[in-house]
GROMACS .gro file of C-alpha atoms in nm:
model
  443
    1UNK     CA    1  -0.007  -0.335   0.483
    2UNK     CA    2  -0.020  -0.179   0.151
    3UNK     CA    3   0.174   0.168   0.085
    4UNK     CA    4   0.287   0.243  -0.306
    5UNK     CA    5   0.278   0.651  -0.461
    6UNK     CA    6   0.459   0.742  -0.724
    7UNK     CA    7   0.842   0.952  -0.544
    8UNK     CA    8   0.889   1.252  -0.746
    9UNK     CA    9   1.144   1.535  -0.691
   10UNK     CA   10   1.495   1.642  -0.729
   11UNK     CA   11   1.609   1.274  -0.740
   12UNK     CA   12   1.366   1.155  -1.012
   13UNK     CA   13   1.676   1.158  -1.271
   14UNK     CA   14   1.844   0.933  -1.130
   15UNK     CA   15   1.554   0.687  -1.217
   16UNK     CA   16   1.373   0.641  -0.926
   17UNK     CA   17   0.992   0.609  -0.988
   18UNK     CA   18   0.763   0.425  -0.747
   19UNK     CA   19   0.780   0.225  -0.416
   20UNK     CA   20   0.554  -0.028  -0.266
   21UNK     CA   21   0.573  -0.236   0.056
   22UNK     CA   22   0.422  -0.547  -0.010
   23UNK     CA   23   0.138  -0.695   0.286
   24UNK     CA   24   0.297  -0.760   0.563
   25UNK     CA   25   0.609  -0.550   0.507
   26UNK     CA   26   0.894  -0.813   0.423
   27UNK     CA   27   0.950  -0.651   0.113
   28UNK     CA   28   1.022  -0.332  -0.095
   29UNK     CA   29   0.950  -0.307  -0.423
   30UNK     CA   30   1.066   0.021  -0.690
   31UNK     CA   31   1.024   0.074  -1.020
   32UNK     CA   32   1.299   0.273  -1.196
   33UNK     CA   33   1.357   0.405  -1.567
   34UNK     CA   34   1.516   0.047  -1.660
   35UNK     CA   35   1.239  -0.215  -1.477
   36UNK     CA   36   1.171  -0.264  -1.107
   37UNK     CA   37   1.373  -0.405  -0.823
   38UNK     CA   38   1.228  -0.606  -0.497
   39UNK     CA   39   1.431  -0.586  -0.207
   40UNK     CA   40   1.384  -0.807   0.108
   41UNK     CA   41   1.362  -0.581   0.421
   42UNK     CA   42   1.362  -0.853   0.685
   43UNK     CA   43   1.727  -0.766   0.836
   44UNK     CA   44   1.824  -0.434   0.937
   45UNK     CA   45   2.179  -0.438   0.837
   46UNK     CA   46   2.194  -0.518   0.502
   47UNK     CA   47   1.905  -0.506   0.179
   48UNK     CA   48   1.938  -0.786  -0.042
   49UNK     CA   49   1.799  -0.749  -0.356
   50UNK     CA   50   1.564  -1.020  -0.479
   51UNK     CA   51   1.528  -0.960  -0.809
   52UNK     CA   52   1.582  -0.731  -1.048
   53UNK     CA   53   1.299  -0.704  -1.339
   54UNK     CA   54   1.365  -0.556  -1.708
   55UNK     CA   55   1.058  -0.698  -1.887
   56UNK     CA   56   0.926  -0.337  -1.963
   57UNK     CA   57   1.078   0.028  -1.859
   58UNK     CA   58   0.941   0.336  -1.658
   59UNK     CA   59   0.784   0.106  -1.352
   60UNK     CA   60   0.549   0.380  -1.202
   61UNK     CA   61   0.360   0.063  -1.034
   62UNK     CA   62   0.514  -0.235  -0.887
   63UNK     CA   63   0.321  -0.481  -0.647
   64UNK     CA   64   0.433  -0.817  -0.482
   65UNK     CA   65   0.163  -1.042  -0.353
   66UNK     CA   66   0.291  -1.124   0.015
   67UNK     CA   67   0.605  -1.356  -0.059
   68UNK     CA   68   0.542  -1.517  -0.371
   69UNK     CA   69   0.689  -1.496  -0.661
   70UNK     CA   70   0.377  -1.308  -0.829
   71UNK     CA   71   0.379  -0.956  -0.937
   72UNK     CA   72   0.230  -0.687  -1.081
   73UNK     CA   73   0.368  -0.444  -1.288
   74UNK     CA   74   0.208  -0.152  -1.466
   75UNK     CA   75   0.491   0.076  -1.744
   76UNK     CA   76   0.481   0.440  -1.820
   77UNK     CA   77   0.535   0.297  -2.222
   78UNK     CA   78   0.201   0.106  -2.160
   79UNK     CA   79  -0.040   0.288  -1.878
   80UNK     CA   80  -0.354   0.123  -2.007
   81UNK     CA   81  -0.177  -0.231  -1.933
   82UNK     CA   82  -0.150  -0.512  -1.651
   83UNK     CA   83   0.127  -0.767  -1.693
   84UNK     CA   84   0.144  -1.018  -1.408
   85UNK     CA   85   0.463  -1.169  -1.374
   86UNK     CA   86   0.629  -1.518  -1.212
   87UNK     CA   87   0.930  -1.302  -1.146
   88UNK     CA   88   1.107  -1.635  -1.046
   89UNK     CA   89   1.076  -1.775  -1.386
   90UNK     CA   90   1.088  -1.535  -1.590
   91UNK     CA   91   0.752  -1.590  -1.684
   92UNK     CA   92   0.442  -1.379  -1.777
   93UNK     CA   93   0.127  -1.518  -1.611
   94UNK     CA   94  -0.107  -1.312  -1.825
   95UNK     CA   95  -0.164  -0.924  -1.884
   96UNK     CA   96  -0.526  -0.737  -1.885
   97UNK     CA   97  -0.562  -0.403  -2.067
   98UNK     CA   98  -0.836  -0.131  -1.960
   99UNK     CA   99  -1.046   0.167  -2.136
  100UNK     CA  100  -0.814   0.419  -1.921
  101UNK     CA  101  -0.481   0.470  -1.778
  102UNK     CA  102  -0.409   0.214  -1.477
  103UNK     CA  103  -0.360   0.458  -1.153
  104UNK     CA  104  -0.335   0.179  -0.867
  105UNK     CA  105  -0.301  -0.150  -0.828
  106UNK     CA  106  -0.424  -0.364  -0.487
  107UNK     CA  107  -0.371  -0.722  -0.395
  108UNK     CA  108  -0.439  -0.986  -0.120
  109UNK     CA  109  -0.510  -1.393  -0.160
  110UNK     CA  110  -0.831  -1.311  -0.264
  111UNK     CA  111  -0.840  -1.060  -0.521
  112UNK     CA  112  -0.692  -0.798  -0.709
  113UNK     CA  113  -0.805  -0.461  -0.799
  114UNK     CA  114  -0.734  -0.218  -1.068
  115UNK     CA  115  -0.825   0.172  -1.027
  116UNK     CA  116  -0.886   0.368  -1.268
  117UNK     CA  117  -0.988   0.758  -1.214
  118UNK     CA  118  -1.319   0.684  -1.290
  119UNK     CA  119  -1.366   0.310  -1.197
  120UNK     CA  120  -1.257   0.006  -1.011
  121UNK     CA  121  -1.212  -0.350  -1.127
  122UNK     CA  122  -1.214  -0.666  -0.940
  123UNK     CA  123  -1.037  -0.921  -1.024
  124UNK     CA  124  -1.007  -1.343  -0.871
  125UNK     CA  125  -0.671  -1.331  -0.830
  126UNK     CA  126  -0.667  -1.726  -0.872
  127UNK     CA  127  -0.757  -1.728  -1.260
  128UNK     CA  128  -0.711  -1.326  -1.310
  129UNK     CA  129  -1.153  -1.359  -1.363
  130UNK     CA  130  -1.268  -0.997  -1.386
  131UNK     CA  131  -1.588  -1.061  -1.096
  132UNK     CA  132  -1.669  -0.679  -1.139
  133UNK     CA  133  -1.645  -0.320  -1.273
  134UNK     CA  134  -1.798  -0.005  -1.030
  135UNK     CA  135  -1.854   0.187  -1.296
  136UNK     CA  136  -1.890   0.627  -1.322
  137UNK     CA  137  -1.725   0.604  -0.942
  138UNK     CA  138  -1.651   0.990  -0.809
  139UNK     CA  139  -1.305   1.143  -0.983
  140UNK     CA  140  -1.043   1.000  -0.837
  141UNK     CA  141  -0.743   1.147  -1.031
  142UNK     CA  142  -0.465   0.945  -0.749
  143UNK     CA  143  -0.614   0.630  -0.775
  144UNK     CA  144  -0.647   0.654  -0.398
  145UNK     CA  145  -0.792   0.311  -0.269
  146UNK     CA  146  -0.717   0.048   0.001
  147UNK     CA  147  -0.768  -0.319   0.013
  148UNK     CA  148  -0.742  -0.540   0.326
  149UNK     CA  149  -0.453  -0.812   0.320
  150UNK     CA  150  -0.677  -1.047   0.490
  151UNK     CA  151  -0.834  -1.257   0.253
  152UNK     CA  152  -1.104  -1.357   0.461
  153UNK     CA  153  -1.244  -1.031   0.438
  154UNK     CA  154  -1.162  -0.832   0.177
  155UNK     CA  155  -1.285  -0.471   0.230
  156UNK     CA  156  -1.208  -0.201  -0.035
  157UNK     CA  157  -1.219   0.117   0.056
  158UNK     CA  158  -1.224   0.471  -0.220
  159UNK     CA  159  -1.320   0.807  -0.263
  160UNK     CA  160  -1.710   0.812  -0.227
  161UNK     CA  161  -1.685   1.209  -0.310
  162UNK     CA  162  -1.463   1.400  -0.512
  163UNK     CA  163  -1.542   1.681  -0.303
  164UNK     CA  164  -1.569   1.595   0.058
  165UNK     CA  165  -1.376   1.306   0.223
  166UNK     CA  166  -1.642   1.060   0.192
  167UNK     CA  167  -1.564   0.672   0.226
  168UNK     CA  168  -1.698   0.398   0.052
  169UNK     CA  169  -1.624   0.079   0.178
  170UNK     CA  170  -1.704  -0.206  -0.071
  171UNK     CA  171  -1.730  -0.613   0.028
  172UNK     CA  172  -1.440  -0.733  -0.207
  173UNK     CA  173  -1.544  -1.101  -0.204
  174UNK     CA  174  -1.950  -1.033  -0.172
  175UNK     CA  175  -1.917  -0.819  -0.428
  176UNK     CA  176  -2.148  -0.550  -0.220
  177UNK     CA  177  -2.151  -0.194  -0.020
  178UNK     CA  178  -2.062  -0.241   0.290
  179UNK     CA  179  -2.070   0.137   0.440
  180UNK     CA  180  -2.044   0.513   0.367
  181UNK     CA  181  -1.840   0.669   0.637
  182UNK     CA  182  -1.836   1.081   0.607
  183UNK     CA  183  -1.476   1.107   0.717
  184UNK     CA  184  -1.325   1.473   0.653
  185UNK     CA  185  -1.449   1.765   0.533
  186UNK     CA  186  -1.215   1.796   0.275
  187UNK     CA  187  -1.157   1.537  -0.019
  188UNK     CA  188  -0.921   1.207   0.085
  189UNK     CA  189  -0.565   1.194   0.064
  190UNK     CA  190  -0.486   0.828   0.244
  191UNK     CA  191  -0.631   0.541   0.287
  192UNK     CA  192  -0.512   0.214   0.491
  193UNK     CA  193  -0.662  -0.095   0.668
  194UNK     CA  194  -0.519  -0.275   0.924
  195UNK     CA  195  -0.399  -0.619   0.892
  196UNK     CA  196  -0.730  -0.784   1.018
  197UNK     CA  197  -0.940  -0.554   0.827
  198UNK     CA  198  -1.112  -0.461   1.128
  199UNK     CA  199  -0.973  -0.091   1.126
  200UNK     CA  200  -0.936   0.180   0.843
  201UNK     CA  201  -0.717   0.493   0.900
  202UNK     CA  202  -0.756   0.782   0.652
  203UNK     CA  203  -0.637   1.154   0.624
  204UNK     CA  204  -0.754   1.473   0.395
  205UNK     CA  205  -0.608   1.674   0.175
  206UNK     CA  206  -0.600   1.926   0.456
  207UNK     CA  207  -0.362   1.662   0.621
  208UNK     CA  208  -0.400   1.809   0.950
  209UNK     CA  209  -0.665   1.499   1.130
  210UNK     CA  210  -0.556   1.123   1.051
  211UNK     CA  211  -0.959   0.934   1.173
  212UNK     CA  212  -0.940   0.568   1.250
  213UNK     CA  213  -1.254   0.378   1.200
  214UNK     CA  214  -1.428   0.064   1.271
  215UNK     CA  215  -1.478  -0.161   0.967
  216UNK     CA  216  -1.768  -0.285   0.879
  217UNK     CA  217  -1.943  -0.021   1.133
  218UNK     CA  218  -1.791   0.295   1.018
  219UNK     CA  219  -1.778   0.410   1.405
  220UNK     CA  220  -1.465   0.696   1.479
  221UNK     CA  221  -1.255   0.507   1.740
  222UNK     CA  222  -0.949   0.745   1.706
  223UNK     CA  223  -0.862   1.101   1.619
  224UNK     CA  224  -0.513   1.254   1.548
  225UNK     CA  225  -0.370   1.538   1.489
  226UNK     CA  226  -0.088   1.567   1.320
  227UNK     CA  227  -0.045   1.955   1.269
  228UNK     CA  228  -0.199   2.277   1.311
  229UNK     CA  229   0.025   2.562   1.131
  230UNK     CA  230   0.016   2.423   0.804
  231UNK     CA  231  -0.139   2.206   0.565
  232UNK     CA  232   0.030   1.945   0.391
  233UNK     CA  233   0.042   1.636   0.142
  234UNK     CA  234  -0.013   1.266   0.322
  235UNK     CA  235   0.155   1.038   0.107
  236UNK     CA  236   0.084   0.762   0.286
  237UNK     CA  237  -0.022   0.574   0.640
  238UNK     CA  238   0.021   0.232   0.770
  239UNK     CA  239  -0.082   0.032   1.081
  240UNK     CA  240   0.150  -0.226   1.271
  241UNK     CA  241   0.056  -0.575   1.298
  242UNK     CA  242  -0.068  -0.546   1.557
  243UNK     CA  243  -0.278  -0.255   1.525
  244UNK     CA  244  -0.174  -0.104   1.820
  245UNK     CA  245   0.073   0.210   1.642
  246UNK     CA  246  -0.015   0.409   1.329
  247UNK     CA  247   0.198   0.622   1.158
  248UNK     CA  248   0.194   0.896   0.874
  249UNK     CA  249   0.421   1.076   0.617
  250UNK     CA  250   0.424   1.345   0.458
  251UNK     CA  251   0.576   1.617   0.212
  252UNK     CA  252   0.717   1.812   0.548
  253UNK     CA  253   1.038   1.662   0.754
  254UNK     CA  254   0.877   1.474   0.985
  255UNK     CA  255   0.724   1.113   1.015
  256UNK     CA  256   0.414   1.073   1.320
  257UNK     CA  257   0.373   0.768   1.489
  258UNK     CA  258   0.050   0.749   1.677
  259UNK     CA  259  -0.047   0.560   1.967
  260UNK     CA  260  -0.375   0.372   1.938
  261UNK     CA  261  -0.478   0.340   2.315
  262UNK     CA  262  -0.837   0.440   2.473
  263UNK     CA  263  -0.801   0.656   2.747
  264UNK     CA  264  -0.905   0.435   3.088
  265UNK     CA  265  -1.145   0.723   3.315
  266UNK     CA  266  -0.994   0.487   3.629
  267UNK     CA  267  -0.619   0.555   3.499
  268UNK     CA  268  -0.714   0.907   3.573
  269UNK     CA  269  -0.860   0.838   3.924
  270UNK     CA  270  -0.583   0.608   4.020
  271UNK     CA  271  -0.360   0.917   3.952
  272UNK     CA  272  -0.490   1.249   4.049
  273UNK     CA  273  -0.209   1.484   3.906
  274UNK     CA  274  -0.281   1.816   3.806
  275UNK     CA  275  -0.288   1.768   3.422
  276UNK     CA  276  -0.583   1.481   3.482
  277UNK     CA  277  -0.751   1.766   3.656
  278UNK     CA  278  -0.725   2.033   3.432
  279UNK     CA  279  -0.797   1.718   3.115
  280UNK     CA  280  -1.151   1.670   3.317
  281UNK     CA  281  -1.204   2.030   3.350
  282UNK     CA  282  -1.166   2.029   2.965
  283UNK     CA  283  -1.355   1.718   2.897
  284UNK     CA  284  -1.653   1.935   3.065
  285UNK     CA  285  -1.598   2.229   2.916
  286UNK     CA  286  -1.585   2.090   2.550
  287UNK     CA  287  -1.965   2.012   2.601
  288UNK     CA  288  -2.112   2.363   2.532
  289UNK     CA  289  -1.826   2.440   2.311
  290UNK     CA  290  -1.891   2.474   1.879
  291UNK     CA  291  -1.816   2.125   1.745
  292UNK     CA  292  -1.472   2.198   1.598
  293UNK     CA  293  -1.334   2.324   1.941
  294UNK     CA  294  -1.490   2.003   2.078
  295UNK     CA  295  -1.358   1.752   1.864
  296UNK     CA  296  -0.951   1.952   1.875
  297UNK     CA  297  -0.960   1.910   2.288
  298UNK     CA  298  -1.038   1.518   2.235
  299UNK     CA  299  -0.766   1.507   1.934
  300UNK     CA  300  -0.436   1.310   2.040
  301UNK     CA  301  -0.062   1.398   1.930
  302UNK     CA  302   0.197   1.191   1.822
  303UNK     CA  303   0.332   0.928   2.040
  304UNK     CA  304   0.654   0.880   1.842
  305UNK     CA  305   0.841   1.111   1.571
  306UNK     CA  306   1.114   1.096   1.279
  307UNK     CA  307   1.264   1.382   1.151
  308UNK     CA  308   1.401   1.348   0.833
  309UNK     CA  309   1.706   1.539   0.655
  310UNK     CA  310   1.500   1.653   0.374
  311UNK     CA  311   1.177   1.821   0.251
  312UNK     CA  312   0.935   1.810   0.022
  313UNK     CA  313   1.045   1.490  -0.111
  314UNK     CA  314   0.784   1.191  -0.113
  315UNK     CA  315   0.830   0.896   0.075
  316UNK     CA  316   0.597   0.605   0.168
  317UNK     CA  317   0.650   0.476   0.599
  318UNK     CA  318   0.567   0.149   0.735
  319UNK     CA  319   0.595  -0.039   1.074
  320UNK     CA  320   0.797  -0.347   1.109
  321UNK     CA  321   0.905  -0.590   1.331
  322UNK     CA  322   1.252  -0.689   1.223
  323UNK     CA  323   1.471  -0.891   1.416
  324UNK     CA  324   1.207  -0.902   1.704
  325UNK     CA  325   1.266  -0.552   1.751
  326UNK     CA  326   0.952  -0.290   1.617
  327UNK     CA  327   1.092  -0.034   1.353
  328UNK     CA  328   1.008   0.224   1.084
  329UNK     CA  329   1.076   0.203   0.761
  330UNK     CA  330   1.103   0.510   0.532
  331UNK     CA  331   1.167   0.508   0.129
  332UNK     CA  332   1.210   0.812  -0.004
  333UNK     CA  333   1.261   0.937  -0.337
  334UNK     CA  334   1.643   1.072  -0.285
  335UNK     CA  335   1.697   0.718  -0.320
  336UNK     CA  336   1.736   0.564  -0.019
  337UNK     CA  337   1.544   0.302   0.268
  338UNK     CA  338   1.581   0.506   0.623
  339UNK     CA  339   1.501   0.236   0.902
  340UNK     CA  340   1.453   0.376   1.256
  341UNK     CA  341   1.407   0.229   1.578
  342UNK     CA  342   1.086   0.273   1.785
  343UNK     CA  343   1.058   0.315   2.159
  344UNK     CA  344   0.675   0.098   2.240
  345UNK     CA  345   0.647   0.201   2.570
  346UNK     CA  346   0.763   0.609   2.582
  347UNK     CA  347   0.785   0.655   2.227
  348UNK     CA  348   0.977   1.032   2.151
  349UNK     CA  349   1.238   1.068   1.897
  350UNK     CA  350   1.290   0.729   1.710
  351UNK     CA  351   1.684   0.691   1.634
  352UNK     CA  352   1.816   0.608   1.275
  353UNK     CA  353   2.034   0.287   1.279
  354UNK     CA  354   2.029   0.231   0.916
  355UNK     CA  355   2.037   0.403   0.542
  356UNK     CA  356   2.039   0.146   0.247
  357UNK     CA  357   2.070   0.287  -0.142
  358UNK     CA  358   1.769   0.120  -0.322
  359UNK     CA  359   1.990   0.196  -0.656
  360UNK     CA  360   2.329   0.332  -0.799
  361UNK     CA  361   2.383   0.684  -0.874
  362UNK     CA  362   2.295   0.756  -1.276
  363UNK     CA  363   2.660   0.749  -1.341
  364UNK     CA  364   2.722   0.375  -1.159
  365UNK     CA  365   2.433   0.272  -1.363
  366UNK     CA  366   2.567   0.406  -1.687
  367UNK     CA  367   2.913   0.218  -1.671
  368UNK     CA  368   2.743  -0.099  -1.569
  369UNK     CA  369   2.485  -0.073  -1.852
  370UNK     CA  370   2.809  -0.036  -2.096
  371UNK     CA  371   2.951  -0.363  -1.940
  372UNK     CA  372   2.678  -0.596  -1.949
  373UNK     CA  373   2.664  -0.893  -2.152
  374UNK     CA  374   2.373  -1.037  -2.359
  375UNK     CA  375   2.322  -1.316  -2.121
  376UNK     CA  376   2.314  -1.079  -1.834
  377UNK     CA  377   1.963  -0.960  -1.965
  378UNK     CA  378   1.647  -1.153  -1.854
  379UNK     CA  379   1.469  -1.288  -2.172
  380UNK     CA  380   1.178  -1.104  -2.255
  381UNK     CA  381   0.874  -1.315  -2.247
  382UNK     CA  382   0.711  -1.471  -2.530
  383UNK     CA  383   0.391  -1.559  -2.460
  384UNK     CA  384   0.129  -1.312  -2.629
  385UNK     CA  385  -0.145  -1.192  -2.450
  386UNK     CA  386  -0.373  -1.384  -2.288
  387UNK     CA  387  -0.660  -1.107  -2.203
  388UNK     CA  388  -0.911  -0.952  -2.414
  389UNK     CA  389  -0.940  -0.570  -2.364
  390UNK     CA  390  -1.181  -0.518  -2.083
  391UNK     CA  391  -1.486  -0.327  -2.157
  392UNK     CA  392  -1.566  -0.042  -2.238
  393UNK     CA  393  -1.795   0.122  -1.967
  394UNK     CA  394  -2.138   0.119  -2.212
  395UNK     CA  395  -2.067  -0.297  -2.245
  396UNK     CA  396  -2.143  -0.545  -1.938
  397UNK     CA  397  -1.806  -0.697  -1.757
  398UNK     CA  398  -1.657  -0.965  -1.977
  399UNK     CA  399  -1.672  -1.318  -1.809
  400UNK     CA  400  -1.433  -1.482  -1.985
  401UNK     CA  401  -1.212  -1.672  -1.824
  402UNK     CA  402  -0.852  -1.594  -1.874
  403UNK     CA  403  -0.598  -1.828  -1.985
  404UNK     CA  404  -0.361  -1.964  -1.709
  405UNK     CA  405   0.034  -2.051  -1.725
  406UNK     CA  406   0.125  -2.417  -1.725
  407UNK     CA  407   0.477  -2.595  -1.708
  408UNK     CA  408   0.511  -2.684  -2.061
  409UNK     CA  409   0.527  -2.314  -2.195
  410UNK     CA  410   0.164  -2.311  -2.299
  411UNK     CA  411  -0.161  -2.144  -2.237
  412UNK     CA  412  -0.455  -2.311  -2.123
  413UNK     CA  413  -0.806  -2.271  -1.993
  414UNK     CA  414  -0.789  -2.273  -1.607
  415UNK     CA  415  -0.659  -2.160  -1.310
  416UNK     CA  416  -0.362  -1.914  -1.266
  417UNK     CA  417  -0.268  -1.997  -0.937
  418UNK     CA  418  -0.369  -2.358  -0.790
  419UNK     CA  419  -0.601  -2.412  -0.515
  420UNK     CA  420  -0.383  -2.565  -0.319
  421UNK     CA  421  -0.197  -2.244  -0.293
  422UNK     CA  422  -0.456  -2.046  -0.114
  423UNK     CA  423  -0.416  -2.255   0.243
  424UNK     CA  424  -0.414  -2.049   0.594
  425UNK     CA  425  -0.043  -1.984   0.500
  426UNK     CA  426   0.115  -1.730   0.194
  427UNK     CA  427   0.053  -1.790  -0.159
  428UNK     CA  428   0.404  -2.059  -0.238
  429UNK     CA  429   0.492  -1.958  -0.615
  430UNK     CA  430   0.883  -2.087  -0.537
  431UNK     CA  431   0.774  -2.460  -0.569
  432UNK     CA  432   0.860  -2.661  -0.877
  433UNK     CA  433   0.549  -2.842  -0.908
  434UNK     CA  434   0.288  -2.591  -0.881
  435UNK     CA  435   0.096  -2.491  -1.179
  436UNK     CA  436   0.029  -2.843  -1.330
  437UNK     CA  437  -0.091  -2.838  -1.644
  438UNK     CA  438  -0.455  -2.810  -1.644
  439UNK     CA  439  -0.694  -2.939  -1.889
  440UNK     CA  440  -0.978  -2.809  -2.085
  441UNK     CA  441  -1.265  -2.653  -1.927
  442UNK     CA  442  -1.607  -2.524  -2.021
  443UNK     CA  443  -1.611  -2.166  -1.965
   0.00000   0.00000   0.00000
């Protein structure tokens, strides 16, 4: 799962920026005015923080690969700029600068992409190689863009219009087009995979109609709606594990949670109630009805909801199993993590059992700024940087091969992250022996 906006509102002077769940929802990351913070998120009673990052100020993107100890950070001083950090040494792995201003950042064990509002770059996550640059891609002034988390196929998915809600879904590791899928009428506001890759949720600016497709196909297998009255702002969607629940927030009060379940036709026999008779009359009906009417009677609702004690704040949702238990997660930009508990089998009203303060009030933060000592202050890193500027879009992709970290402080040709690392299981940057030195190679 992958879920990171920029949280503005009333709270953004207290120095709240950015959140980002990392793949499979262990972990919180936020950038603030000071650095970023990563929070575990694997107990429901208390949030440790991880680590606490001051390499550059103004985080407005923040992005942990899985576990590790690799991540990606992107400053408000420094837009056009990558750095890639060992966060548990200290260390800077490399940085990689671009002809525009960085708008999202995507990761799995595979690769790592950079959008920009009119481009995309791959990257090999292993040695940072830059594999490719879709060049003159439609406006995308969000950076909207989703990338599986599973490695083994690593879709992307952007805006293939800047005018309708048009999908393009890209082969990450073939380096090809997969698909078109003509999703909405109106231009994209969300995009998310599920954990296999196998399914891709998105929503329109309208924000009424979350689709679910089949990836590679492109075939609808779901439709929800999430409103009629009024339009609103997706900020961002999310699968469970599983697949089997989807869920969507919002600028408006209230978190959906929908149900993805096909309807069984001998369900309906097995239980001839009245509302299975009037649903068939319907189902019949919506034949020689206009399209639109059509596609609303087949549309389902919400099986779960959150309301939340605000508005009009952003906030990015996810779906967790913690402590063996399913729940939602909410981080929203007054400043807090809101986990809820979720009902699998009726669903309803989820219940809050937990509010956690991502970061002290601007007054807390002032007195302990006053206080700290030299040594309290992670050194800044001095390695220079190991990247050429990519590119400029009239000039082919650069194919040099960037310069990876090893134990003895310096920079050599080679790989970033070892081989080894990239077994069935997460990326392990904790160990003490991994990145050996690594000798000269030919590029």
């Amino acid at each position: 799962m992958e879920s990171q906006d920029v949280l503005d509102g009333p709270e953004m002077h207290r120095g709240f920026i950015c959140a980002s769940f990392n793949q499979d929802t262990t972990s919180l990351s936020v950038g603030t005015k000071t650095g970023y913070r990563l929070f575990s998120v694997t107990a429901v009673d208390k949030l440790d923080c991880i680590h606490e990052g001051v390499e550059c100020p103004h985080v407005y993107i923040v992005e942990r690969l899985f576990s590790s100890s690799l991540v990606v950070v992107v400053s408000l001083s420094m837009p056009r700029r990558m750095n890639v950090y060992h966060f548990k040494k200290g260390t800077e792995i490399c940085n990689y600068s671009y002809s525009n201003n960085i708008l999202s950042v995507r990761l799995n064990r595979q690769r790592l992409v950079v959008c920009l509002e009119e481009s995309v770059y791959i990257h090999n996550i292993k040695d940072m190689k830059l594999l490719k640059t879709l060049l003159n891609t439609p406006t995308n002034p969000s950076g909207l863009c989703a990338l599986s988390v599973n490695h083994s196929n690593s879709y992307l998915a952007y805006p293939g219009s800047a005018t309708i809600g048009e999908i393009t879904v890209y082969d990450a590791n073939n380096l090809s087009t997969v698909t078109l899928i003509q999703a909405h009428d109106s231009p994209l506001a969300a995009l998310t995979f599920s954990a296999s890759g196998t399914k891709l949720a998105s929503a329109s600016e309208k924000g009424t109609v979350i689709r679910v497709f089949s990836i590679p196909e492109g075939q609808r297998l779901f439709e929800f709606r999430r409103g009629m009255k009024r339009y609103v702002s997706i900020s961002s969607l999310s699968f469970s594990a599983d697949a089997q629940f989807l869920c969507a927030s919002s600028n408006t009060e209230t978190v959906h949670i929908f149900k993805l379940e096909q309807h069984s036709p001998s369900q309906e026999e097995e239980s001839p109630t009245w509302s299975a008779y009037v649903g068939k009359m319907f189902t019949a009906a919506s034949t020689y009805l206009p399209t639109q009417v059509s596609d609303m009677m087949h549309q389902d609702r919400a099986f779960a909801t959150v309301r939340l004690n605000m508005f009009g704040l952003k906030n990015i949702c996810a779906l967790a199993t913690i402590q063996k238990l399913p729940r939602l997660l909410v981080a929203s930009s007054d400043g807090y993590l809101y986990i809820y508990n979720v009902d699998p089998q009726d669903g309803g009203e989820c219940v809050l059992v937990r509010r956690h303060r991502l970061f002290e009030s601007s007054e807390e933060q002032g007195e302990q700024d006053e206080d700290a000592k030299p040594d309290d202050v992670s050194p800044q890193p001095a390695t220079q940087s190991y990247a050429a500027t990519v590119a400029l879009p009239s000039t082919p992709p650069s194919s040099t091969t960037l310069m990876g970290y090893s134990e003895d402080g310096g920079a050599q040709k080679g790989e970033v992250i070892p081989e080894h690392e990239f077994a069935e299981g997460p990326v392990c940057l904790d160990d003490e022996n991994e990145f050996p030195p690594v000798g000269n190679q030919s590029n």
